[in-house]
Short mmCIF file of C-alpha atoms in Angstrom, two decimals:
data_model
loop_
_atom_site.label_atom_id
_atom_site.label_comp_id
_atom_site.label_asym_id
_atom_site.label_seq_id
_atom_site.Cartn_x
_atom_site.Cartn_y
_atom_site.Cartn_z
CA MET P 13 80.37 -199.66 -3.54
CA SER P 14 76.70 -199.62 -3.62
CA GLN P 15 76.32 -198.60 -0.46
CA LYS P 16 78.35 -195.43 -1.06
CA PHE P 17 76.56 -194.71 -4.37
CA GLU P 18 73.11 -194.23 -2.14
CA LYS P 19 74.77 -192.29 0.23
CA LEU P 20 76.07 -190.08 -2.44
CA SER P 21 72.35 -190.22 -4.01
CA VAL P 22 70.84 -188.72 -0.88
CA LEU P 23 74.19 -185.96 -0.70
CA VAL P 24 73.05 -184.96 -3.71
CA ASP P 25 69.57 -184.72 -2.76
CA GLY P 26 70.20 -182.31 -0.27
CA GLU P 27 69.24 -184.77 2.38
CA GLU P 28 71.28 -184.76 5.98
CA LEU P 29 73.36 -187.81 6.60
CA SER P 30 72.89 -188.93 10.23
CA SER P 31 76.30 -187.37 10.87
CA SER P 32 77.85 -184.56 9.87
CA SER P 33 81.39 -186.20 9.92
CA SER P 34 80.21 -189.09 7.71
CA ASP P 35 79.29 -186.64 5.63
CA ASN P 36 82.65 -184.59 5.14
CA HIS P 37 83.96 -188.45 5.17
CA LEU P 38 81.96 -188.91 2.10
CA ILE P 39 83.10 -185.43 0.14
CA ASP P 40 86.38 -186.84 0.64
CA ASP P 41 85.82 -189.92 -0.58
CA VAL P 42 84.06 -188.20 -3.77
CA LYS P 43 87.31 -186.02 -4.03
CA ASN P 44 89.43 -188.96 -4.63
CA ASP P 45 87.55 -191.69 -6.13
CA ALA P 46 87.35 -191.27 -9.76
CA ASP P 47 84.23 -193.73 -10.19
CA LEU P 48 81.96 -191.60 -7.33
CA MET P 49 83.38 -188.48 -9.01
CA GLN P 50 81.80 -189.86 -12.41
CA LYS P 51 78.60 -190.63 -10.41
CA TRP P 52 78.08 -187.08 -8.56
CA LYS P 53 78.13 -185.56 -11.80
CA SER P 54 75.39 -187.75 -13.76
CA TYR P 55 73.45 -187.65 -10.61
CA HIS P 56 73.30 -183.91 -10.70
CA LEU P 57 72.86 -184.07 -14.62
CA ILE P 58 70.00 -186.78 -14.08
CA ARG P 59 67.98 -184.36 -11.29
CA ASP P 60 68.45 -181.39 -14.02
CA GLY P 61 67.33 -183.32 -16.52
CA LEU P 62 64.18 -184.29 -14.33
CA ARG P 63 63.39 -181.48 -13.34
CA GLN P 64 63.59 -179.50 -16.53
CA GLU P 65 66.83 -177.13 -15.86
CA LEU P 66 68.64 -178.31 -18.62
CA PRO P 67 70.21 -175.53 -20.87
CA VAL P 68 69.04 -175.62 -24.44
CA GLN P 69 72.83 -176.42 -25.42
CA LEU P 70 74.53 -178.37 -23.10
CA ASN P 71 78.68 -177.76 -22.40
CA PHE P 72 80.20 -180.72 -20.98
CA ASP P 73 84.00 -180.25 -19.36
CA ILE P 74 84.30 -176.83 -19.91
CA ALA P 75 87.17 -176.68 -17.86
CA ASP P 76 88.51 -179.31 -19.77
CA LYS P 77 88.18 -177.42 -22.55
CA VAL P 78 89.63 -174.71 -21.90
CA ALA P 79 92.84 -176.15 -20.25
CA LYS P 80 93.71 -177.81 -23.85
CA ALA P 81 92.81 -174.58 -25.27
CA ILE P 82 95.67 -173.14 -23.43
CA GLU P 83 97.78 -175.77 -23.75
CA SER P 84 97.71 -175.84 -27.81
CA GLU P 85 97.87 -171.94 -27.37
CA PRO P 86 101.48 -170.91 -28.49
CA ALA P 87 103.25 -168.83 -26.10
CA MET P 88 103.21 -165.15 -27.31
CA ILE P 89 106.30 -164.24 -25.60
CA ALA P 90 107.34 -160.01 -26.84
CA THR P 91 104.26 -159.71 -28.82
CA LYS P 92 103.62 -155.80 -29.15
CA LYS P 93 100.38 -155.93 -26.78
CA THR P 94 97.40 -154.45 -28.56
CA TRP P 95 93.88 -154.32 -26.89
CA ARG P 96 93.44 -157.69 -29.31
CA ASN P 97 95.76 -159.60 -27.68
CA ILE P 98 93.75 -158.60 -24.13
CA PRO P 99 92.37 -161.99 -24.12
CA ILE P 100 89.17 -161.23 -22.73
CA VAL P 101 88.42 -158.23 -25.45
CA GLY P 102 89.78 -160.43 -28.24
CA GLN P 103 87.38 -163.22 -27.29
CA VAL P 104 84.48 -160.54 -26.81
CA VAL P 105 84.52 -158.68 -30.57
CA PRO P 106 83.60 -161.69 -32.87
CA PHE P 107 81.20 -162.27 -30.28
CA ALA P 108 79.60 -159.19 -30.61
CA LYS P 109 80.10 -159.03 -34.16
CA GLN P 110 77.80 -162.32 -34.64
CA GLY P 111 74.78 -160.65 -32.49
CA GLY P 112 75.68 -157.13 -33.18
CA GLN P 113 72.83 -156.72 -35.47
CA MET P 114 70.19 -158.26 -34.05
CA ALA P 115 71.12 -156.32 -30.39
CA VAL P 116 71.50 -153.22 -32.12
CA ALA P 117 68.59 -153.12 -33.65
CA ALA P 118 66.31 -154.35 -30.19
CA SER P 119 67.96 -151.99 -28.15
CA VAL P 120 67.50 -149.24 -31.14
CA ALA P 121 63.71 -149.79 -30.33
CA VAL P 122 63.99 -150.09 -26.63
CA ALA P 123 65.20 -146.69 -26.74
CA MET P 124 62.87 -145.20 -28.74
CA ILE P 125 59.57 -146.80 -27.31
CA LEU P 126 61.37 -145.37 -24.07
CA GLY P 127 62.18 -142.00 -25.88
CA VAL P 128 58.62 -141.64 -26.54
CA GLN P 129 57.39 -143.00 -23.24
CA GLN P 130 59.17 -139.83 -21.65
CA LEU P 131 58.03 -137.25 -24.35
CA ASN P 132 54.74 -138.41 -23.81
CA GLN P 133 54.38 -137.89 -20.89
CA ALA P 134 55.72 -134.56 -20.77
CA ASP P 135 52.93 -133.47 -22.38
CA THR P 136 50.03 -135.48 -22.64
CA ASP P 137 47.81 -132.76 -23.35
CA VAL P 138 49.31 -132.16 -26.89
CA PRO P 139 46.58 -133.47 -29.08
CA TYR P 140 48.96 -134.91 -31.49
CA ASN P 141 46.18 -135.93 -34.58
CA ALA P 142 45.95 -132.57 -36.22
CA ALA P 143 48.55 -133.40 -38.42
CA PRO P 144 49.08 -136.74 -40.23
CA PRO P 145 45.28 -136.80 -42.21
CA ILE P 146 47.04 -133.91 -44.32
CA LEU P 147 49.52 -135.84 -46.18
CA GLY P 148 46.79 -138.03 -47.64
CA VAL P 149 45.53 -134.99 -49.15
CA GLN P 150 48.32 -132.98 -50.14
CA GLY P 151 48.60 -136.04 -52.59
CA GLY P 152 45.52 -135.98 -53.99
CA LEU P 153 45.81 -132.09 -55.01
CA SER P 154 48.80 -131.53 -56.65
CA PRO P 155 51.83 -133.75 -57.54
CA VAL P 156 54.14 -132.77 -55.20
CA SER P 157 57.77 -133.50 -56.00
CA TYR P 158 59.47 -136.64 -54.50
CA ASP P 159 62.27 -134.67 -52.55
CA GLN P 160 59.38 -132.25 -50.78
CA THR P 161 57.72 -134.96 -49.45
CA ARG P 162 60.93 -136.65 -48.52
CA ALA P 163 62.52 -133.38 -46.62
CA LEU P 164 60.38 -134.33 -43.40
CA PRO P 165 62.03 -137.98 -42.11
CA GLN P 166 62.07 -136.36 -38.84
CA THR P 167 58.11 -136.13 -38.23
CA ASN P 168 57.66 -139.28 -40.00
CA GLU P 169 60.03 -141.00 -37.31
CA SER P 170 58.06 -139.03 -34.95
CA GLU P 171 55.07 -140.40 -36.57
CA GLN P 172 56.19 -143.75 -36.05
CA ARG P 173 57.20 -143.41 -32.63
CA ARG P 174 53.58 -142.29 -32.41
CA ARG P 175 52.17 -145.15 -33.33
CA VAL P 176 54.06 -147.53 -31.53
CA ASN P 177 53.70 -145.80 -28.49
CA ALA P 178 50.00 -145.86 -28.86
CA TYR P 179 49.87 -149.98 -29.38
CA ILE P 180 51.84 -149.73 -25.88
CA VAL P 181 49.12 -147.84 -24.09
CA ASP P 182 46.56 -149.55 -25.87
CA HIS P 183 47.51 -153.15 -24.87
CA ASN P 184 48.08 -151.93 -21.12
CA GLN P 185 44.29 -150.41 -21.67
CA GLN P 186 42.79 -153.52 -23.04
CA MET P 187 44.72 -155.93 -20.26
CA ARG P 188 42.82 -154.29 -17.51
CA PHE P 189 39.23 -154.22 -19.20
CA LYS P 190 39.68 -158.14 -20.09
CA SER P 191 38.57 -159.26 -17.10
CA THR P 192 35.87 -156.87 -17.13
CA GLU P 193 34.52 -158.63 -19.70
CA GLN P 194 34.41 -161.98 -18.08
CA VAL P 195 32.44 -160.68 -15.63
CA SER P 196 29.64 -158.79 -17.59
CA ASN P 197 28.44 -160.40 -21.15
CA SER P 198 25.43 -159.32 -20.33
CA THR P 199 24.77 -155.74 -21.84
CA GLU P 200 24.55 -153.28 -19.20
CA PRO P 201 23.19 -149.93 -20.13
CA SER P 202 26.79 -148.21 -20.98
CA VAL P 203 27.76 -144.69 -20.48
CA GLN P 204 27.65 -142.79 -23.30
CA ASP P 205 30.63 -143.67 -26.04
CA MET P 206 31.95 -140.16 -25.56
CA THR P 207 32.70 -140.36 -21.87
CA ILE P 208 34.16 -143.67 -22.07
CA GLU P 209 36.44 -142.50 -24.84
CA GLU P 210 37.52 -139.28 -22.60
CA GLN P 211 37.66 -141.75 -19.81
CA VAL P 212 39.91 -144.49 -21.66
CA ASN P 213 42.10 -141.45 -23.34
CA THR P 214 43.21 -140.13 -19.67
CA VAL P 215 43.71 -143.84 -18.31
CA GLU P 216 47.88 -142.88 -19.17
CA ASN P 217 50.07 -144.72 -15.73
CA ILE P 218 49.13 -147.94 -16.32
CA PRO P 219 51.42 -150.36 -14.06
CA GLU P 220 53.54 -152.10 -16.45
CA MET D 19 80.79 -191.79 -20.13
CA LEU D 20 78.76 -188.79 -20.80
CA VAL D 21 74.67 -189.22 -22.43
CA SER D 22 73.08 -187.42 -24.55
CA SER D 23 70.95 -184.75 -23.83
CA ALA D 24 68.42 -186.44 -25.27
CA THR D 25 68.66 -188.94 -23.42
CA TYR D 26 67.57 -187.29 -20.24
CA ASN D 27 64.82 -185.66 -21.48
CA ALA D 28 63.28 -188.53 -22.59
CA LEU D 29 63.59 -189.46 -19.48
CA ALA D 30 62.25 -186.21 -17.80
CA GLN D 31 59.28 -186.30 -20.12
CA GLU D 32 58.86 -190.35 -20.03
CA ASP D 33 56.29 -189.94 -16.95
CA ALA D 34 55.04 -187.18 -14.69
CA SER D 35 54.21 -189.18 -12.06
CA ASP D 36 57.26 -190.67 -11.49
CA LEU D 37 58.84 -187.36 -11.25
CA LYS D 38 56.34 -186.31 -8.64
CA ASP D 39 57.29 -189.18 -6.64
CA ALA D 40 60.79 -189.13 -7.29
CA PRO D 41 62.69 -189.04 -3.52
CA THR D 42 64.27 -185.28 -4.36
CA THR D 43 60.59 -183.43 -4.75
CA THR D 44 59.32 -185.85 -2.08
CA VAL D 45 56.95 -183.53 -0.05
CA THR D 46 55.06 -184.86 2.64
CA SER D 47 53.61 -187.87 1.47
CA PRO D 48 54.25 -189.27 -1.98
CA LYS D 49 50.54 -188.41 -3.65
CA VAL D 50 51.05 -184.67 -3.15
CA THR D 51 51.36 -183.23 -6.94
CA ALA D 52 52.41 -179.49 -8.19
CA GLU D 53 48.79 -179.21 -9.05
CA ASN D 54 47.13 -180.26 -5.53
CA TRP D 55 49.88 -177.25 -4.53
CA LEU D 56 48.84 -175.02 -7.20
CA ALA D 57 45.14 -175.59 -6.11
CA LYS D 58 46.09 -174.94 -2.50
CA MET D 59 47.48 -171.48 -4.10
CA SER D 60 44.36 -170.57 -5.56
CA HIS D 61 42.17 -171.40 -2.37
CA ALA D 62 44.29 -170.13 -0.20
CA MET D 63 44.53 -166.67 -2.42
CA ARG D 64 40.60 -166.58 -2.25
CA ALA D 65 39.63 -167.67 0.80
CA LEU D 66 41.93 -166.33 3.46
CA ASN D 67 42.75 -162.65 5.45
CA TYR D 68 45.87 -161.86 4.89
CA SER D 69 48.45 -159.05 4.22
CA VAL D 70 51.35 -159.34 1.96
CA SER D 71 54.33 -156.66 1.06
CA LEU D 72 56.52 -157.69 -1.83
CA VAL D 73 58.65 -156.25 -4.22
CA LEU D 74 58.49 -156.36 -7.58
CA LEU D 75 61.61 -156.19 -10.02
CA THR D 76 62.04 -156.10 -13.14
CA PRO D 77 65.67 -156.88 -14.63
CA GLY D 78 66.79 -152.66 -15.84
CA ASN D 79 63.94 -150.92 -13.43
CA ASP D 80 63.74 -149.66 -10.28
CA ALA D 81 62.33 -152.02 -7.15
CA GLN D 82 58.53 -151.15 -7.23
CA PRO D 83 57.27 -152.09 -3.52
CA TYR D 84 53.60 -152.83 -3.14
CA LEU D 85 50.79 -153.59 -0.10
CA TRP D 86 48.53 -156.20 -0.58
CA LEU D 87 45.72 -156.54 1.44
CA HIS D 88 42.80 -159.51 1.01
CA GLY D 89 39.81 -160.07 3.23
CA VAL D 90 36.62 -162.17 2.88
CA ASN D 91 34.00 -159.96 4.48
CA ASP D 92 30.64 -161.90 6.82
CA GLU D 93 28.71 -162.09 4.24
CA GLY D 94 31.44 -163.79 2.15
CA ILE D 95 32.04 -161.11 -0.15
CA GLU D 96 35.85 -160.43 -1.34
CA LEU D 97 37.85 -157.66 -0.30
CA GLU D 98 40.83 -156.63 -1.86
CA GLN D 99 43.37 -153.94 -1.82
CA LEU D 100 46.85 -153.35 -3.71
CA ASN D 101 48.69 -149.91 -2.80
CA LEU D 102 51.94 -149.09 -4.73
CA LEU D 103 53.81 -147.49 -1.82
CA ASN D 104 56.48 -145.56 -3.61
CA GLY D 105 56.19 -141.80 -5.55
CA PRO D 106 52.66 -140.59 -5.68
CA GLY D 107 50.91 -144.04 -5.44
CA ARG D 108 48.85 -146.39 -7.27
CA GLU D 109 46.08 -147.52 -5.25
CA VAL D 110 43.27 -150.06 -7.03
CA VAL D 111 39.91 -151.39 -4.32
CA ARG D 112 38.56 -154.36 -5.06
CA ILE D 113 34.61 -155.28 -3.27
CA GLY D 114 33.46 -158.19 -4.86
CA ASN D 115 33.48 -157.65 -8.49
CA LYS D 116 33.44 -153.61 -8.11
CA VAL D 117 37.56 -152.50 -8.83
CA SER D 118 38.33 -149.26 -8.29
CA TYR D 119 41.31 -147.63 -9.76
CA PHE D 120 43.23 -144.53 -7.90
CA GLU D 121 46.00 -143.17 -9.91
CA PRO D 122 47.37 -139.83 -10.47
CA ASN D 123 46.84 -137.44 -13.18
CA VAL D 124 43.60 -139.57 -13.70
CA PRO D 125 40.22 -139.01 -12.05
CA PRO D 126 39.26 -141.83 -10.16
CA TYR D 127 37.05 -144.66 -12.07
CA SER D 128 35.45 -148.63 -11.53
CA LEU D 129 35.40 -151.27 -13.98
CA GLU D 130 33.14 -154.23 -13.14
CA SER D 131 35.84 -157.20 -12.22
CA SER D 132 36.64 -160.15 -10.88
CA ILE D 133 40.32 -158.97 -10.53
CA ILE D 134 43.00 -156.22 -9.91
CA ASN D 135 44.71 -155.46 -13.52
CA SER D 136 48.39 -155.60 -11.90
CA PRO D 137 51.79 -156.52 -12.79
CA LEU D 138 50.73 -159.55 -9.99
CA PRO D 139 49.55 -162.40 -12.60
CA SER D 140 46.53 -162.16 -10.43
CA ASP D 141 44.11 -164.29 -12.47
CA PHE D 142 46.78 -167.06 -12.54
CA PHE D 143 46.65 -166.74 -8.75
CA ARG D 144 43.31 -167.37 -8.69
CA HIS D 145 42.45 -169.83 -11.49
CA PRO D 146 46.09 -171.76 -12.35
CA GLU D 147 43.99 -174.39 -14.22
CA LYS D 148 43.61 -172.48 -16.84
CA LEU D 149 46.75 -173.50 -17.64
CA LYS D 150 46.73 -176.79 -18.19
CA ASP D 151 46.52 -177.16 -21.65
CA GLY D 152 49.56 -174.83 -22.49
CA TYR D 153 51.82 -175.54 -19.19
CA ASP D 154 53.18 -178.09 -17.13
CA PHE D 155 53.68 -178.40 -13.86
CA PHE D 156 56.64 -179.85 -11.30
CA MET D 157 57.40 -179.92 -8.09
CA ILE D 158 60.88 -178.88 -7.15
CA GLY D 159 61.87 -179.55 -3.33
CA ARG D 160 61.65 -177.19 -0.42
CA SER D 161 63.54 -174.00 0.75
CA ARG D 162 63.65 -171.32 2.60
CA ILE D 163 61.81 -167.78 1.60
CA SER D 164 60.81 -164.88 3.16
CA GLY D 165 61.92 -166.67 6.41
CA ARG D 166 59.32 -169.32 6.08
CA ALA D 167 59.47 -172.65 4.37
CA ALA D 168 58.45 -172.88 0.87
CA GLN D 169 57.59 -175.56 -1.65
CA GLN D 170 59.15 -174.59 -4.90
CA ILE D 171 56.74 -175.06 -7.87
CA ARG D 172 58.22 -174.67 -11.93
CA VAL D 173 55.31 -173.34 -14.40
CA LEU D 174 56.86 -174.52 -18.09
CA SER D 175 55.08 -173.86 -21.46
CA LYS D 176 54.76 -177.54 -22.77
CA ASP D 177 56.01 -176.17 -26.67
CA ARG D 178 58.40 -173.77 -24.99
CA SER D 179 57.07 -171.12 -27.12
CA ARG D 180 56.32 -169.12 -23.79
CA TYR D 181 58.34 -167.84 -20.90
CA GLY D 182 58.36 -170.13 -17.19
CA LEU D 183 57.25 -169.25 -13.84
CA ASN D 184 59.22 -170.77 -10.52
CA LEU D 185 56.92 -170.51 -7.46
CA TRP D 186 57.35 -170.54 -4.18
CA LEU D 187 54.66 -171.20 -1.96
CA ASP D 188 53.88 -170.91 1.56
CA GLN D 189 54.59 -174.74 2.69
CA GLU D 190 51.85 -173.40 5.91
CA THR D 191 49.15 -171.48 3.86
CA GLY D 192 49.97 -172.04 0.43
CA LEU D 193 49.84 -168.29 -0.29
CA LEU D 194 52.71 -166.80 -2.50
CA LEU D 195 55.96 -166.31 -0.86
CA LYS D 196 58.41 -165.76 -4.48
CA LEU D 197 57.68 -165.60 -7.73
CA ASN D 198 60.09 -165.56 -11.19
CA MET D 199 59.59 -165.60 -14.40
CA PHE D 200 62.05 -166.86 -16.88
CA SER D 201 63.32 -166.85 -20.40
CA LEU D 202 63.79 -169.67 -22.47
CA GLU D 203 67.75 -168.81 -21.80
CA SER D 204 66.74 -168.35 -18.11
CA GLU D 205 66.93 -164.84 -17.71
CA LEU D 206 65.11 -163.35 -15.43
CA ILE D 207 62.22 -161.56 -16.74
CA LYS D 208 60.56 -160.47 -13.87
CA GLN D 209 60.34 -161.28 -10.05
CA ILE D 210 58.08 -160.40 -7.18
CA GLN D 211 59.83 -161.06 -3.92
CA VAL D 212 57.40 -160.91 -0.34
CA THR D 213 58.67 -159.51 2.16
CA GLY D 214 56.10 -160.16 4.79
CA LEU D 215 53.33 -162.27 5.68
CA ASN D 216 50.58 -162.30 7.81
CA VAL D 217 47.65 -164.32 7.65
CA THR D 218 44.82 -162.81 10.22
CA ASP D 219 41.37 -164.41 11.18
CA LYS D 220 39.64 -161.07 10.54
CA PRO D 221 40.15 -158.84 7.57
CA ASP D 222 42.07 -155.95 7.87
CA GLY D 223 40.68 -152.72 9.30
CA PHE D 224 40.83 -150.70 6.37
CA PHE D 225 38.25 -152.76 4.23
CA SER D 226 35.66 -151.32 7.90
CA LYS D 227 36.59 -148.39 6.34
CA ILE D 228 35.59 -148.30 2.78
CA GLU D 229 31.94 -147.05 2.16
CA ASN D 230 31.15 -148.49 -0.90
CA SER D 231 28.47 -145.75 -1.92
CA MET D 232 31.76 -143.55 -1.58
CA LEU D 233 33.87 -145.29 -4.22
CA PRO D 234 33.78 -143.69 -8.12
CA GLU D 235 30.90 -145.08 -10.51
CA VAL D 236 31.99 -147.99 -12.94
CA ILE D 237 32.31 -147.32 -16.34
CA SER D 238 31.94 -149.92 -19.26
CA TYR D 239 33.58 -150.41 -22.43
CA GLN D 240 31.86 -152.60 -24.85
CA PRO D 241 33.38 -151.76 -28.30
CA LYS D 242 32.10 -153.31 -31.51
CA SER D 243 33.05 -156.67 -31.41
CA LEU D 244 34.46 -158.52 -34.64
CA SER D 245 32.25 -161.58 -36.17
CA ASN D 246 34.00 -161.97 -39.43
CA SER D 247 37.02 -160.69 -39.89
CA ASP D 248 39.30 -161.04 -43.67
CA TRP D 249 42.44 -162.17 -41.05
CA GLU D 250 43.08 -164.94 -39.53
CA ILE D 251 45.96 -166.60 -37.38
CA LYS D 252 47.26 -169.79 -38.50
CA TYR D 253 49.80 -170.34 -35.61
CA LEU D 254 48.90 -170.24 -31.55
CA PRO D 255 50.78 -171.35 -28.75
CA LEU D 256 49.79 -174.38 -27.26
CA GLY D 257 46.71 -173.66 -24.47
CA MET D 258 46.57 -169.83 -25.99
CA LYS D 259 42.91 -168.86 -27.23
CA ILE D 260 41.71 -165.75 -28.77
CA VAL D 261 39.48 -164.41 -26.13
CA LYS D 262 38.75 -161.04 -27.79
CA ARG D 263 38.41 -159.96 -31.17
CA ASP D 264 37.11 -156.38 -32.19
CA LEU D 265 37.79 -153.02 -33.82
CA HIS D 266 38.68 -149.72 -31.85
CA ARG D 267 40.35 -146.95 -32.00
CA LEU D 268 43.36 -146.59 -30.29
CA SER D 269 43.20 -143.70 -28.30
CA GLY D 270 46.99 -142.41 -29.17
CA THR D 271 46.55 -141.95 -32.68
CA GLY D 272 42.97 -141.82 -33.05
CA LYS D 273 43.24 -144.53 -35.99
CA THR D 274 41.02 -147.47 -36.21
CA VAL D 275 42.38 -151.05 -36.00
CA GLU D 276 41.45 -154.94 -35.61
CA TYR D 277 42.21 -156.13 -32.69
CA ILE D 278 42.59 -159.40 -31.14
CA MET D 279 43.42 -160.53 -27.68
CA LEU D 280 45.01 -163.95 -26.59
CA SER D 281 45.53 -165.45 -23.60
CA ASP D 282 46.73 -168.83 -22.19
CA GLY D 283 45.50 -168.14 -18.50
CA LEU D 284 49.06 -166.75 -17.90
CA VAL D 285 49.98 -164.11 -20.51
CA ASP D 286 47.82 -161.63 -22.09
CA VAL D 287 49.53 -161.11 -25.67
CA SER D 288 47.51 -158.51 -28.34
CA VAL D 289 47.74 -158.49 -31.56
CA TYR D 290 46.99 -155.36 -34.00
CA LEU D 291 46.41 -155.63 -37.62
CA GLN D 292 46.15 -152.33 -39.76
CA ASP D 293 45.99 -152.03 -43.14
CA PHE D 294 48.26 -148.84 -44.48
CA LYS D 295 47.14 -148.16 -47.64
CA GLY D 296 47.01 -144.54 -47.68
CA ASP D 297 49.84 -144.21 -44.86
CA GLU D 298 53.57 -145.24 -44.78
CA PRO D 299 54.00 -148.50 -43.09
CA ILE D 300 55.36 -148.54 -39.55
CA GLN D 301 59.17 -150.09 -40.22
CA ASN D 302 59.55 -153.34 -38.53
CA LEU D 303 61.17 -153.44 -35.22
CA VAL D 304 61.05 -155.42 -32.41
CA GLY D 305 62.12 -154.59 -28.77
CA LYS D 306 61.42 -154.89 -24.89
CA VAL D 307 59.31 -152.66 -23.22
CA GLU D 308 59.36 -153.39 -19.58
CA SER D 309 59.01 -157.41 -19.43
CA ASP D 310 56.73 -156.87 -22.39
CA THR D 311 58.26 -157.79 -26.42
CA LEU D 312 56.73 -155.14 -28.76
CA LEU D 313 57.28 -156.43 -32.65
CA THR D 314 55.68 -154.80 -35.49
CA ILE D 315 56.39 -156.12 -38.77
CA GLN D 316 54.63 -155.51 -41.82
CA GLN D 317 52.59 -158.46 -43.54
CA GLY D 318 51.29 -157.96 -46.98
CA THR D 319 49.07 -154.83 -46.66
CA LEU D 320 48.94 -154.54 -42.98
CA ASN D 321 50.68 -153.31 -40.36
CA VAL D 322 51.11 -156.49 -37.80
CA THR D 323 52.03 -156.02 -33.93
CA VAL D 324 52.26 -158.14 -31.15
CA ILE D 325 52.61 -156.98 -27.68
CA GLY D 326 52.82 -159.28 -24.54
CA LYS D 327 55.13 -161.15 -22.36
CA ILE D 328 56.35 -163.79 -25.41
CA PRO D 329 59.76 -164.53 -26.73
CA ALA D 330 60.18 -162.57 -29.55
CA GLU D 331 60.41 -165.42 -31.68
CA THR D 332 57.28 -166.91 -30.60
CA ALA D 333 55.89 -162.97 -31.36
CA ASN D 334 57.33 -163.17 -34.72
CA ARG D 335 55.67 -166.68 -35.22
CA ILE D 336 52.31 -165.64 -34.69
CA ALA D 337 52.85 -162.47 -36.23
CA THR D 338 54.20 -163.88 -39.92
CA SER D 339 50.92 -166.87 -39.55
CA ILE D 340 48.20 -164.07 -40.43
CA GLN D 341 46.30 -164.81 -43.48
CA SER D 342 43.84 -163.54 -45.47
CA VAL D 343 41.13 -165.52 -45.00
CA HIS D 344 40.35 -165.26 -48.84
#
């Protein structure tokens, strides 16, 4: 028996046995022998553990659970079919409800960011910086009714997009400049600040 | 019969050297470790003359084909070229510590740097030892990648706060054949698949055609570094350090932000702090831009934005840990 376990271990490791016929023989044995089958399972689990491949949650014997669930399911005969009764769709809905909020938030963010990127590429030459500072001044000059300032949700939204996008662009620039500093911590005579700004501003198409 | 997962985890963490000597992971001699393999990779990346065709994949995006050349000339200077082969192209040439970027719509320019900034984790390829504080390395086994015998290495963050890597290194040379970056839920974040690898005695003929004087001038960028700030980050993932801290203006908005760059040798994370007084704060949001996570939250009077290839939970933990010094 222990020899069999040894052979099984070798098989799990993917190392070839001496002859393929004994290989097949062993596989047949595993199919028929409950002990070996259990060992086969455990060896794989141990290997996954050693390789740190185990998932965050372990779901053992899904097949058994599914089989039991099916058995305990009351037979549905001649019920009116709605989409909820279709097994897969019925399962999906509560799941979607569960994770929906986060998923929607994330996808909105992605859509927003991607949208902005495309927008930005279309007219990179348009200076965006003109409008926003006025907002603050307006408030300082005269009391503006709440409704009036609220009447510009569209600009607030695009303003927000623009700001988020600015962070993404800057992150990519910083990654590129990061290695620069590692090489030269010495202060070299640098190009005038203005020139650098210009250069940096134009670096839009950075991979990733 | 089923033993709990905790037992196996304990087993796995018991002794890393056991792992390497386990029969499943033996390479040629039991002494070879994942660290040895990474050292071999880093040496090969720097010392060999090679030409690599590779494809970069990020889920949801088109595949991007690259040609990557590397050589060392007679004077011992490293020569490197990375070329995006689709579309208008994007070409980067490195001669020693001068990196020149040639991109569409931008006048070419050079930076002083020892690595090319690209979707490839070049810093990791050259200095995998930087990861040892924050990551564990595992030998996995051998397989066949791009028609060559490959050794698989897995890189996992010790505190499970960052994405992991699966690397397949060429058995013969130690060069990269395939790289998968995956999330904690084992979803693919990024994949690099080498489709052709050619190691030669001499550097590629391309490099002899480059005239150093023809390369664009080196520009330098040195914003004010920040010595004392009102804010501090209380939580950093294991092995992650602050590598840069400054005040600079965002070219997109013209606003000045406090900037902190974190790095663990594999991923770089940007943290932006912006006081939103007099300005409407950015709404809290979290999302993904290609393989980067973007998270922005309000923390007191600050808008904190975190961007980088890290899980959203980790980004959130970093952002919420920011506190006033006073």
